[in-house]
Amino acid sequence: MGAVNIWNAMEVAEGASDGQTSGIPSSHLTIDHSLSIPEMKPRLVELCKDLFKKWPNLDASHLSVETVSGGITNLLLKVSIREDSSKTVDLMVRLYGPNTEYVINRERELQAIPYLSAAGFGAKLLGVFGNGMVQSFIHACTLTPSDMRKPKLAAEIAKQLHKFHQVEIPGGKEPQLWHDIFKFFQKASNLEFDDSEKQRKFKTISFEEVHNEVNELKELTSHLNAPVVYAHNDLLSGNLMLNEEEGKLYFIDFEYGSYNYRGFDIGNHFNEYAGYECDYSLYPTKDEQYHFFRHYLEPERPYEVSEKDLEALYVETSTYMLTSHLYWALWALIQAKMSPIEFDYLGYFFLRFNEYKNQKERYCSLAKAYLWGSKK
C-alpha cells in the first residue's frame, strides 16, 4: 500500500496540506527505546489503537515489526498491520533517541513537516506520541554514500534540493546556523563524563581554540551574502531514498531542518560523501561539484549556468562546508554524553574537528581571495 493511500486510509490531518498540525492524532504514550522488538510489540499495538481509532480490536497477531535503521540519533521501525487476508498497512514509527532534545528542536520539525509533505517531500505525518512520531512508509531503498556521487543521482539530488529550498515555512526566517553552533558550544564545553577514559579525551579539547575558530568563520561567512533558505541540514545518504521502479527520489527526516544558509546545506551534503567513517578522500572534486551546481541552479537548463555563477557557489559552498565540520563536531560531544546509542561520538568529534583544521587554510584563503577580488 503506497504512502498516499495510507494517508487517505487513516483519514487524519485534513488540514495538513495547508500546513496545519492540529488535525494530527496524538498520544501521550511512550515506548522505551531500549526494549527488544518482542517487548515493544504490545506497546506498539496500544499506540496504534490509541492514535488510530479505526483499529479498536487490534492485537499482536495482526502486527509485525522490524527495525529499519538504528541510525545514530533515532530508532526507525517498520510496523505492518494486517487488516484482513488481502490488505496490509505499512507504517514507519520513529522513536526519538533519548536526550535528543538537547540537539533537536522538535517543535520546529513538527511545524515544518506538513508544509514539506505538501510540497512532495518525505513521508506523511500520521501521528505523534510521547517520544516519537508515526509516518507513512516509503517503499524505497536508502542510498549509500557512493550512490550520491553517481552523476545521474547527483543531478537529481541537486534538482530536488533546489525545489526543497523553495518551500516556505511560516514563522521566523532567521538563519539558525550560528545560533545552533553557539548553543552546542555552550552545552559541549560544560560536559563531564563518568567514564574516566572519555573524560581524559574530553580534557584534551581546547574550547578556547574551538571558540576562536567559530568566531573567525562566522566573521568570514558574513561577507558571502549567502541566500537564506529552508534547509534540510542533514542530507546524508541515510536521508535519501530511491524507488528505482518509479524513478523517484525521496528526502526524509527533517529533524535538523531550519532556515539556514544555502551554502551550508550543500556543503554539508558534500561532506556526507565521506560517510560515517569520514573518508574525506571521497569529498567531491571541483568538476563533480560543478555538475551538482548546474542542476541545482538551473534544473531545466543546467548547461546554461555561467562560469561566474558556478565559481560564486563553489566559494560559498566550500566556506560553509567548514562550518558543517564545526557544527557536527560540537553536536557529537553532546551526543557522547547524552546518547545511549553505541557509536564513538567522542572519536567523531576529533575526526570532524581535525578535518576542519586540515581544510581551513585552503578554503578560507579561497574565500578571502574571491571576496577581495570581487571588491576591486
Coordinates of C-alpha atoms in Angstrom, one line a residue:
M1 CA 0.0 0.0 0.0
G2 CA 1.6 3.3 -1.1
A3 CA 2.3 6.3 1.1
V4 CA -0.5 8.4 -0.3
N5 CA -3.0 5.6 0.1
I6 CA -2.0 5.0 3.7
W7 CA -2.5 8.7 4.4
N8 CA -6.0 8.6 2.9
A9 CA -6.8 5.4 4.7
M10 CA -6.0 6.9 8.1
E11 CA -8.4 9.8 7.4
V12 CA -6.3 12.2 9.5
A13 CA -4.9 15.6 9.4
E14 CA -7.3 17.1 7.0
G15 CA -5.6 20.4 7.1
A16 CA -2.1 19.1 6.8
S17 CA -1.7 20.1 3.2
D18 CA -2.3 23.6 4.4
G19 CA 0.4 23.2 7.0
Q20 CA -1.9 22.7 9.9
T21 CA -0.9 20.1 12.5
S22 CA -4.0 20.4 14.7
G23 CA -5.7 17.5 12.9
I24 CA -2.8 15.1 13.5
P25 CA -3.7 12.4 16.1
S26 CA -1.6 12.5 19.2
S27 CA -1.0 10.2 22.2
H28 CA 0.8 10.6 25.5
L29 CA 2.1 7.0 25.3
T30 CA 5.8 6.4 25.1
I31 CA 7.9 3.4 24.0
D32 CA 11.2 2.7 25.7
H33 CA 13.9 2.9 23.1
S34 CA 16.0 0.2 24.8
L35 CA 13.3 -2.6 24.7
S36 CA 13.7 -5.6 22.4
I37 CA 11.3 -5.8 19.4
P38 CA 9.2 -8.5 21.1
E39 CA 8.9 -6.3 24.2
M40 CA 7.9 -3.3 22.0
K41 CA 5.3 -5.1 20.1
P42 CA 2.4 -5.0 22.7
R43 CA 3.2 -1.3 23.3
L44 CA 3.1 -0.6 19.6
V45 CA -0.3 -2.3 19.5
E46 CA -1.6 0.0 22.2
L47 CA -0.1 3.0 20.5
C48 CA -1.8 2.2 17.2
K49 CA -5.1 1.7 18.9
D50 CA -4.8 5.0 20.8
L51 CA -3.7 7.0 17.8
F52 CA -5.9 5.4 15.1
K53 CA -9.4 4.6 16.3
K54 CA -10.2 2.5 13.2
W55 CA -8.4 -0.5 14.9
P56 CA -10.2 -0.9 18.3
N57 CA -9.7 -4.7 18.2
L58 CA -6.1 -4.7 17.1
D59 CA -3.9 -7.3 18.8
A60 CA -0.3 -8.5 18.4
S61 CA -1.3 -11.3 16.0
H62 CA -2.2 -8.6 13.4
L63 CA 1.1 -6.7 13.7
S64 CA 4.7 -7.4 12.7
V65 CA 7.6 -5.2 13.5
E66 CA 11.1 -4.9 12.0
T67 CA 14.0 -2.5 12.5
V68 CA 14.6 -0.3 9.5
S69 CA 17.6 1.6 10.9
G70 CA 19.3 2.1 14.2
G71 CA 20.9 5.3 12.9
I72 CA 22.9 7.4 15.3
T73 CA 20.0 9.6 16.5
N74 CA 16.8 7.7 16.3
L75 CA 15.3 4.2 16.0
L76 CA 13.2 3.5 12.9
L77 CA 10.7 0.7 12.9
K78 CA 8.5 -0.7 10.1
V79 CA 5.2 -1.7 11.6
S80 CA 2.9 -3.8 9.3
I81 CA -0.7 -4.1 10.3
R82 CA -2.7 -6.9 8.6
E83 CA -6.3 -5.7 8.4
D84 CA -7.5 -8.8 6.6
S85 CA -6.1 -11.6 4.4
S86 CA -5.6 -9.2 1.4
K87 CA -4.8 -5.9 3.0
T88 CA -1.8 -4.8 4.9
V89 CA -0.9 -1.2 6.0
D90 CA 2.8 -0.3 6.5
L91 CA 3.7 2.4 8.9
M92 CA 7.0 4.0 9.9
V93 CA 7.4 4.5 13.6
R94 CA 10.3 6.8 14.6
L95 CA 11.4 6.6 18.2
Y96 CA 13.4 9.7 19.2
G97 CA 16.8 8.9 20.6
P98 CA 16.9 9.6 24.4
N99 CA 18.0 13.2 25.2
T100 CA 17.9 14.3 21.6
E101 CA 16.0 17.4 22.7
Y102 CA 19.5 18.7 23.6
V103 CA 20.3 18.9 19.9
I104 CA 17.0 18.9 18.0
N105 CA 14.1 21.4 18.1
R106 CA 11.1 19.0 17.8
E107 CA 8.6 21.9 17.7
R108 CA 10.4 23.3 14.7
E109 CA 10.4 19.9 13.0
L110 CA 6.7 19.2 13.6
Q111 CA 5.8 22.7 12.3
A112 CA 7.7 22.1 9.0
I113 CA 6.7 18.5 8.1
P114 CA 3.2 19.3 6.8
Y115 CA 4.5 22.1 4.5
L116 CA 7.3 19.9 3.2
S117 CA 4.9 17.0 2.8
A118 CA 2.5 19.2 0.8
A119 CA 5.4 20.1 -1.5
G120 CA 6.1 16.4 -2.1
F121 CA 8.9 15.8 0.4
G122 CA 9.2 13.0 2.9
A123 CA 6.6 10.7 4.4
K124 CA 3.2 11.9 5.5
L125 CA 2.9 12.6 9.3
L126 CA 0.2 10.4 10.6
G127 CA 0.5 10.8 14.4
V128 CA 2.7 12.0 17.2
F129 CA 3.3 10.4 20.6
G130 CA 5.3 10.9 23.7
N131 CA 8.7 10.1 22.3
G132 CA 8.2 9.8 18.6
M133 CA 6.0 10.0 15.5
V134 CA 4.2 7.7 13.1
Q135 CA 4.6 8.4 9.3
S136 CA 3.6 6.7 6.1
F137 CA 6.1 4.1 5.0
I138 CA 8.1 4.9 1.9
H139 CA 8.7 1.9 -0.3
A140 CA 12.2 2.7 -1.5
C141 CA 15.9 1.9 -0.8
T142 CA 18.2 4.1 1.3
L143 CA 21.2 5.4 -0.7
T144 CA 24.8 4.7 0.3
P145 CA 27.5 7.4 0.3
S146 CA 28.9 6.1 -3.0
D147 CA 25.4 6.3 -4.6
M148 CA 25.3 10.1 -4.0
R149 CA 28.3 10.7 -6.4
K150 CA 26.8 8.9 -9.4
P151 CA 26.2 11.7 -12.0
K152 CA 22.6 10.9 -12.6
L153 CA 21.7 10.6 -8.9
A154 CA 23.8 13.7 -8.1
A155 CA 21.8 15.7 -10.7
E156 CA 18.5 14.5 -9.3
I157 CA 19.5 15.3 -5.7
A158 CA 20.5 18.8 -6.9
K159 CA 17.2 19.3 -8.6
Q160 CA 15.2 18.2 -5.6
L161 CA 17.3 20.3 -3.3
H162 CA 16.6 23.3 -5.5
K163 CA 12.8 22.6 -5.1
F164 CA 13.2 21.9 -1.3
H165 CA 14.8 25.3 -0.9
Q166 CA 11.8 27.0 -2.4
V167 CA 9.4 25.7 0.3
E168 CA 8.1 28.4 2.6
I169 CA 7.7 27.6 6.2
P170 CA 5.7 30.1 8.4
G171 CA 7.4 31.9 11.2
G172 CA 10.8 33.5 11.6
K173 CA 13.2 33.1 8.8
E174 CA 16.4 34.0 10.6
P175 CA 19.2 31.5 9.7
Q176 CA 19.8 29.2 12.6
L177 CA 23.4 28.1 11.9
W178 CA 25.3 30.3 14.4
H179 CA 22.5 30.2 17.0
D180 CA 22.7 26.4 17.0
I181 CA 26.5 26.3 16.9
F182 CA 26.9 28.6 19.9
K183 CA 24.1 26.6 21.7
F184 CA 26.0 23.4 21.1
F185 CA 29.3 25.1 22.1
Q186 CA 27.8 26.2 25.5
K187 CA 26.5 22.7 26.2
A188 CA 29.5 20.9 25.0
S189 CA 32.1 23.0 26.8
N190 CA 30.5 22.3 30.2
L191 CA 30.2 18.5 30.0
E192 CA 31.7 16.0 32.4
F193 CA 31.9 12.2 31.7
D194 CA 31.6 9.5 34.3
D195 CA 33.8 7.3 32.1
S196 CA 37.4 8.2 33.1
E197 CA 38.8 7.5 29.6
K198 CA 36.2 9.6 27.9
Q199 CA 36.8 12.4 30.5
R200 CA 40.6 12.2 29.7
K201 CA 40.0 12.5 26.0
F202 CA 37.5 15.3 26.6
K203 CA 40.0 17.3 28.6
T204 CA 42.4 17.3 25.7
I205 CA 40.0 19.6 23.8
S206 CA 40.8 23.3 23.8
F207 CA 37.4 25.0 23.9
E208 CA 39.2 28.4 23.6
E209 CA 40.6 27.2 20.3
V210 CA 37.2 25.9 19.1
H211 CA 35.5 29.2 20.2
N212 CA 38.1 31.2 18.3
E213 CA 37.6 29.1 15.1
V214 CA 33.8 29.5 15.4
N215 CA 34.1 33.3 15.7
E216 CA 36.6 33.6 12.8
L217 CA 34.5 31.5 10.5
K218 CA 31.3 33.4 11.4
E219 CA 33.0 36.7 10.5
L220 CA 34.3 35.3 7.2
T221 CA 31.0 33.8 6.1
S222 CA 29.1 37.0 6.9
H223 CA 30.8 38.6 3.9
L224 CA 29.5 36.0 1.4
N225 CA 25.8 37.1 1.5
A226 CA 24.7 33.5 1.0
P227 CA 20.9 33.2 0.4
V228 CA 18.8 32.0 3.3
V229 CA 16.5 29.1 2.5
Y230 CA 14.6 26.4 4.4
A231 CA 17.4 23.9 4.6
H232 CA 17.4 20.2 5.3
N233 CA 20.8 20.5 7.2
D234 CA 21.4 16.7 7.3
L235 CA 21.3 15.5 3.7
L236 CA 23.4 12.3 4.2
S237 CA 22.8 9.1 2.3
G238 CA 20.6 7.7 5.0
N239 CA 18.2 10.5 4.5
L240 CA 17.9 9.9 0.7
M241 CA 15.7 7.1 -0.6
L242 CA 15.2 5.9 -4.2
N243 CA 12.4 3.9 -5.7
E244 CA 14.1 2.6 -8.8
E245 CA 10.9 1.2 -10.4
E246 CA 9.2 4.6 -10.2
G247 CA 12.4 6.6 -10.7
K248 CA 11.5 8.6 -7.6
L249 CA 14.0 10.1 -5.1
Y250 CA 12.8 10.9 -1.6
F251 CA 14.3 13.3 1.0
I252 CA 13.4 12.1 4.5
D253 CA 13.9 13.0 8.2
F254 CA 13.7 16.8 8.6
E255 CA 14.5 16.9 12.3
Y256 CA 17.5 19.2 11.8
G257 CA 15.7 21.3 9.2
S258 CA 15.6 25.1 9.7
Y259 CA 16.1 28.3 7.8
N260 CA 19.7 28.4 7.1
Y261 CA 22.4 29.4 4.6
R262 CA 22.2 27.7 1.2
G263 CA 25.9 27.0 1.1
F264 CA 25.7 25.2 4.4
D265 CA 23.1 22.7 3.1
I266 CA 25.1 22.0 0.0
G267 CA 28.5 21.9 1.7
N268 CA 27.1 19.7 4.5
H269 CA 25.8 17.3 1.8
F270 CA 29.2 17.1 0.1
N271 CA 30.8 16.3 3.5
E272 CA 28.5 13.3 3.7
Y273 CA 30.1 11.7 0.7
A274 CA 32.7 10.6 3.3
G275 CA 30.2 8.5 5.2
Y276 CA 30.3 7.9 9.0
E277 CA 33.9 6.7 8.5
C278 CA 34.9 10.2 7.5
D279 CA 36.9 9.2 4.5
Y280 CA 37.4 12.7 3.1
S281 CA 39.3 11.4 0.1
L282 CA 35.7 10.8 -1.2
Y283 CA 34.8 14.5 -1.0
P284 CA 33.5 15.6 -4.5
T285 CA 36.0 17.0 -6.9
K286 CA 35.5 20.5 -8.3
D287 CA 34.1 19.0 -11.5
E288 CA 31.7 16.9 -9.5
Q289 CA 30.6 19.9 -7.6
Y290 CA 30.1 21.9 -10.7
H291 CA 27.9 19.1 -12.1
F292 CA 25.8 19.4 -9.0
F293 CA 25.7 23.2 -9.1
R294 CA 24.5 23.3 -12.7
H295 CA 21.5 21.1 -11.9
Y296 CA 20.8 23.0 -8.7
L297 CA 21.0 26.5 -10.1
E298 CA 19.2 25.7 -13.4
P299 CA 17.3 22.4 -13.1
E300 CA 15.8 22.7 -16.6
R301 CA 18.8 24.3 -18.3
P302 CA 21.9 23.0 -16.4
Y303 CA 24.4 23.8 -19.1
E304 CA 23.4 27.4 -19.4
V305 CA 24.8 28.3 -16.0
S306 CA 27.6 30.8 -16.3
E307 CA 31.1 30.2 -15.0
K308 CA 30.7 33.3 -12.8
D309 CA 27.7 31.7 -11.0
L310 CA 29.5 28.4 -10.7
E311 CA 32.5 30.0 -9.1
A312 CA 30.4 32.0 -6.7
L313 CA 28.5 28.9 -5.5
Y314 CA 31.8 27.0 -5.3
V315 CA 33.3 29.6 -2.9
E316 CA 30.1 29.8 -0.9
T317 CA 29.7 26.1 -0.5
S318 CA 33.4 25.5 0.2
T319 CA 33.4 28.0 3.0
Y320 CA 30.2 26.8 4.6
M321 CA 31.5 23.2 4.3
L322 CA 33.9 24.2 7.0
T323 CA 31.1 25.3 9.3
S324 CA 29.5 21.9 8.8
H325 CA 32.5 20.3 10.4
L326 CA 32.3 22.6 13.5
Y327 CA 28.5 22.0 13.8
W328 CA 28.7 18.2 13.8
A329 CA 31.9 18.2 15.9
L330 CA 30.2 20.1 18.7
W331 CA 27.0 18.0 18.2
A332 CA 29.0 14.8 18.6
L333 CA 30.3 15.9 22.0
I334 CA 26.8 16.4 23.4
Q335 CA 25.8 13.0 21.9
A336 CA 28.8 11.4 23.5
K337 CA 27.4 12.4 26.9
M338 CA 23.7 12.0 26.3
S339 CA 23.1 9.2 23.8
P340 CA 22.8 5.6 24.7
I341 CA 23.4 4.5 21.1
E342 CA 26.6 2.5 20.5
F343 CA 28.7 4.9 18.5
D344 CA 32.0 6.6 19.1
Y345 CA 30.7 10.1 19.2
L346 CA 33.8 11.4 21.0
G347 CA 36.0 10.0 18.3
Y348 CA 33.7 11.6 15.7
F349 CA 34.3 15.0 17.3
F350 CA 38.1 14.6 16.6
L351 CA 37.5 13.3 13.1
R352 CA 35.4 16.3 12.2
F353 CA 37.4 19.0 14.0
N354 CA 40.7 17.7 12.6
E355 CA 39.3 17.7 9.1
Y356 CA 38.1 21.3 9.6
K357 CA 41.7 22.2 10.6
N358 CA 43.1 20.3 7.6
Q359 CA 40.9 22.2 5.1
K360 CA 40.7 25.6 6.8
E361 CA 43.6 27.4 5.3
R362 CA 42.8 26.2 1.7
Y363 CA 39.2 27.3 1.7
C364 CA 39.4 30.4 3.9
S365 CA 42.1 31.6 1.6
L366 CA 39.9 30.8 -1.4
A367 CA 37.0 32.8 0.1
K368 CA 39.3 35.8 1.0
A369 CA 40.8 35.9 -2.5
Y370 CA 37.3 35.7 -4.0
L371 CA 35.9 38.4 -1.8
W372 CA 39.0 40.7 -2.2
G373 CA 38.8 40.2 -6.0
S374 CA 35.1 41.0 -6.2
K375 CA 35.7 44.3 -4.5
K376 CA 38.3 45.5 -6.9

